[in-house]
């Protein structure tokens, strides 16, 4: 299953410099319906994905955020540098679920 969306990059306000992109609610709902309960998800309800932004492609996990009713995609520094991403910038993302 592949998903495509555009959403802003943001910086978590806690310890560390974690950067995330929040998946839109519609795409998050599709993922919740695709992942078997108690099945393919891992710690903290994470789901393995392959993410693509620009020319960068990597394997990672997305994490549920119940406060936003959505999943969060962490964006590591290597990807932010390679794609020249800035906080607040709208980013085009493609995700493939690794079910």
XYZ file of N, CA and C in Angstrom:
297
model
N 0.843 -1.176 0.000
C 0.000 0.000 0.000
C 0.884 1.233 0.000
N 0.611 2.152 -0.914
C 1.352 3.409 -0.987
C 0.433 4.583 -0.677
N 0.971 5.528 0.052
C 0.257 6.755 0.385
C 1.107 7.945 -0.019
N 0.462 8.992 -0.508
C 1.147 10.230 -0.885
C 0.420 11.390 -0.214
N 1.194 12.311 0.367
C 0.581 13.466 1.014
C 1.622 14.575 1.154
N 1.147 15.765 1.465
C 2.009 16.914 1.746
C 1.619 17.448 3.116
N 2.623 17.649 3.970
C 2.378 18.145 5.326
C 3.631 18.863 5.815
N 3.470 19.774 6.798
C 4.628 20.550 7.270
C 5.549 19.756 8.199
N 6.822 20.091 8.134
C 7.829 19.570 9.062
C 7.755 20.404 10.335
N 7.800 19.745 11.490
C 7.766 20.488 12.749
C 8.754 19.909 13.750
N 9.120 20.721 14.720
C 10.092 20.366 15.751
C 9.369 20.097 17.058
N 9.622 18.923 17.645
C 9.025 18.566 18.934
C 9.590 19.473 20.012
N 8.742 19.927 20.912
C 9.136 20.912 21.921
C 9.762 20.300 23.169
N 10.009 18.990 23.181
C 10.598 18.342 24.348
C 12.111 18.252 24.248
N 12.693 17.342 25.062
C 14.137 17.118 25.022
C 14.550 16.618 23.646
N 15.726 17.028 23.235
C 16.229 16.590 21.935
C 15.698 17.475 20.827
N 16.120 17.167 19.641
C 15.708 17.970 18.478
C 14.969 17.083 17.486
N 13.931 16.399 17.960
C 13.174 15.498 17.100
C 12.316 16.284 16.124
N 12.397 15.929 14.872
C 11.597 16.557 13.816
C 10.603 15.525 13.289
N 9.380 15.968 13.045
C 8.325 15.064 12.593
C 7.513 15.698 11.474
N 6.833 14.840 10.754
C 5.760 15.237 9.860
C 4.538 14.452 10.319
N 3.434 15.145 10.552
C 2.194 14.496 10.962
C 1.431 14.063 9.725
N 1.111 12.778 9.651
C 0.308 12.297 8.532
C -1.093 12.863 8.647
N -1.723 13.199 7.530
C -3.109 13.665 7.575
C -4.022 12.588 8.189
N -5.126 13.025 8.783
C -6.042 12.093 9.448
C -6.578 11.028 8.496
N -6.892 11.400 7.256
C -7.427 10.412 6.309
C -6.427 9.287 6.054
N -5.158 9.634 5.804
C -4.131 8.623 5.572
C -3.888 7.794 6.833
N -3.945 8.446 7.994
C -3.773 7.734 9.258
C -4.891 6.707 9.464
N -6.105 7.071 9.096
C -7.240 6.144 9.202
C -7.042 4.935 8.282
N -6.563 5.174 7.066
C -6.292 4.081 6.126
C -5.272 3.121 6.735
N -4.238 3.657 7.361
C -3.211 2.816 7.982
C -3.803 2.014 9.132
N -4.582 2.658 9.992
C -5.195 1.934 11.121
C -6.044 0.771 10.632
N -6.743 0.963 9.527
C -7.595 -0.100 9.000
C -6.769 -1.206 8.333
N -5.583 -0.869 7.816
C -4.751 -1.838 7.108
C -3.913 -2.708 8.044
N -3.600 -2.183 9.226
C -2.740 -2.909 10.159
C -3.604 -3.793 11.053
N -3.379 -5.112 11.014
C -4.175 -6.007 11.865
C -3.959 -5.697 13.346
N -5.020 -5.722 14.110
C -4.908 -5.496 15.558
C -3.988 -6.534 16.165
N -2.977 -6.032 16.900
C -2.046 -6.937 17.550
C -1.144 -7.673 16.571
N -1.168 -7.261 15.321
C -0.410 -7.965 14.303
C 0.921 -7.320 14.008
N 0.994 -6.600 12.914
C 2.250 -6.120 12.369
C 2.848 -4.926 13.101
N 2.114 -4.297 13.977
C 2.700 -3.129 14.631
C 3.669 -3.550 15.730
N 4.548 -2.636 16.082
C 5.631 -2.916 17.003
C 5.465 -2.055 18.248
N 6.564 -1.853 18.994
C 6.517 -1.065 20.215
C 5.842 0.283 20.035
N 5.066 0.682 21.012
C 4.312 1.949 21.024
C 3.326 2.035 19.868
N 2.938 0.911 19.297
C 1.984 0.920 18.196
C 2.590 1.356 16.872
N 3.927 1.308 16.787
C 4.592 1.765 15.562
C 4.322 0.812 14.404
N 4.450 1.350 13.202
C 4.230 0.590 11.969
C 5.435 0.826 11.071
N 6.048 -0.260 10.575
C 7.202 -0.151 9.684
C 6.766 0.381 8.316
N 7.540 1.347 7.790
C 7.256 1.938 6.483
C 8.559 2.182 5.728
N 8.427 2.352 4.437
C 9.503 2.900 3.622
C 9.036 4.282 3.195
N 9.824 5.296 3.536
C 9.453 6.686 3.259
C 10.316 7.241 2.133
N 9.718 8.109 1.331
C 10.447 8.798 0.270
C 10.102 10.278 0.313
N 11.153 11.098 0.362
C 11.032 12.550 0.246
C 12.084 12.970 -0.768
N 11.645 13.564 -1.850
C 12.592 13.959 -2.892
C 13.354 12.753 -3.402
N 14.684 12.825 -3.355
C 15.546 11.726 -3.804
C 15.912 10.778 -2.666
N 15.463 11.081 -1.446
C 15.811 10.277 -0.269
C 14.750 9.212 0.004
N 15.214 7.999 0.201
C 14.324 6.872 0.503
C 14.951 6.088 1.657
N 14.150 5.785 2.692
C 14.672 5.069 3.847
C 13.564 4.285 4.531
N 13.991 3.295 5.333
C 13.047 2.510 6.130
C 13.030 3.079 7.539
N 11.827 3.182 8.082
C 11.645 3.749 9.410
C 10.327 3.232 9.972
N 9.871 3.818 11.037
C 8.560 3.496 11.616
C 7.785 4.784 11.827
N 6.472 4.691 11.709
C 5.593 5.797 12.072
C 4.954 5.441 13.407
N 4.587 6.449 14.168
C 4.085 6.256 15.524
C 2.738 6.941 15.702
N 1.796 6.280 16.373
C 0.497 6.918 16.584
C 0.592 8.063 17.595
N -0.131 9.122 17.314
C -0.264 10.257 18.224
C -1.755 10.421 18.479
N -2.217 9.920 19.620
C -3.653 9.943 19.906
C -4.190 11.363 20.046
N -3.353 12.298 20.472
C -3.788 13.689 20.605
C -4.124 14.322 19.259
N -3.458 13.864 18.221
C -3.703 14.393 16.878
C -4.548 13.442 16.040
N -4.832 12.257 16.584
C -5.575 11.224 15.848
C -4.888 10.916 14.520
N -3.552 10.830 14.579
C -2.760 10.654 13.362
C -1.456 9.935 13.708
N -0.727 9.558 12.679
C 0.605 8.987 12.853
C 1.653 10.070 12.643
N 2.816 9.883 13.277
C 3.945 10.791 13.138
C 5.078 10.087 12.410
N 5.659 10.770 11.437
C 6.818 10.278 10.705
C 8.038 11.058 11.184
N 8.988 10.385 11.872
C 10.205 11.093 12.287
C 11.103 11.336 11.073
N 11.709 12.528 11.024
C 12.591 12.891 9.917
C 13.982 13.141 10.493
N 14.899 12.207 10.247
C 16.238 12.320 10.819
C 17.049 13.403 10.112
N 18.093 13.863 10.798
C 18.922 14.969 10.309
C 19.494 14.686 8.926
N 19.909 13.457 8.689
C 20.479 13.094 7.389
C 19.516 13.404 6.243
N 18.248 13.115 6.439
C 17.225 13.365 5.412
C 16.960 14.868 5.308
N 16.863 15.551 6.443
C 16.621 17.000 6.413
C 17.735 17.718 5.663
N 18.979 17.303 5.895
C 20.109 17.920 5.190
C 20.082 17.591 3.700
N 19.896 16.317 3.377
C 19.925 15.879 1.971
C 18.851 16.575 1.138
N 17.700 16.851 1.756
C 16.578 17.456 1.035
C 16.395 18.939 1.348
N 17.316 19.519 2.132
C 17.276 20.943 2.502
C 15.917 21.327 3.095
N 15.466 20.554 4.075
C 14.159 20.785 4.703
C 14.285 21.723 5.897
N 13.296 22.585 6.067
C 13.246 23.519 7.185
C 11.931 23.348 7.941
N 11.974 23.620 9.232
C 10.764 23.575 10.055
C 9.723 24.511 9.457
N 8.491 24.023 9.361
C 7.384 24.802 8.822
C 7.170 24.594 7.334
N 8.152 24.019 6.670
C 8.061 23.788 5.225
C 7.094 22.647 4.915
N 6.263 22.836 3.899
C 5.383 21.756 3.421
C 6.234 20.762 2.648
N 6.127 19.488 3.013
C 6.974 18.443 2.448
C 6.103 17.390 1.776
N 6.462 17.020 0.547
C 5.772 15.943 -0.170
C 6.394 14.618 0.266
N 5.527 13.699 0.691
C 5.965 12.419 1.237
C 5.249 11.287 0.528
N 5.979 10.210 0.257
C 5.374 8.947 -0.189
C 5.733 7.909 0.865
N 4.755 7.119 1.267
C 4.976 6.049 2.243
C 4.479 4.740 1.684
N 5.257 3.690 1.898
C 4.814 2.327 1.604
C 4.790 1.584 2.929
N 3.672 0.970 3.247
C 3.590 0.192 4.480
C 4.341 -1.116 4.281
N 5.187 -1.470 5.219
C 5.952 -2.703 5.168
C 5.230 -3.756 6.011
N 4.073 -4.189 5.521
C 3.260 -5.153 6.274
C 3.724 -6.543 5.958
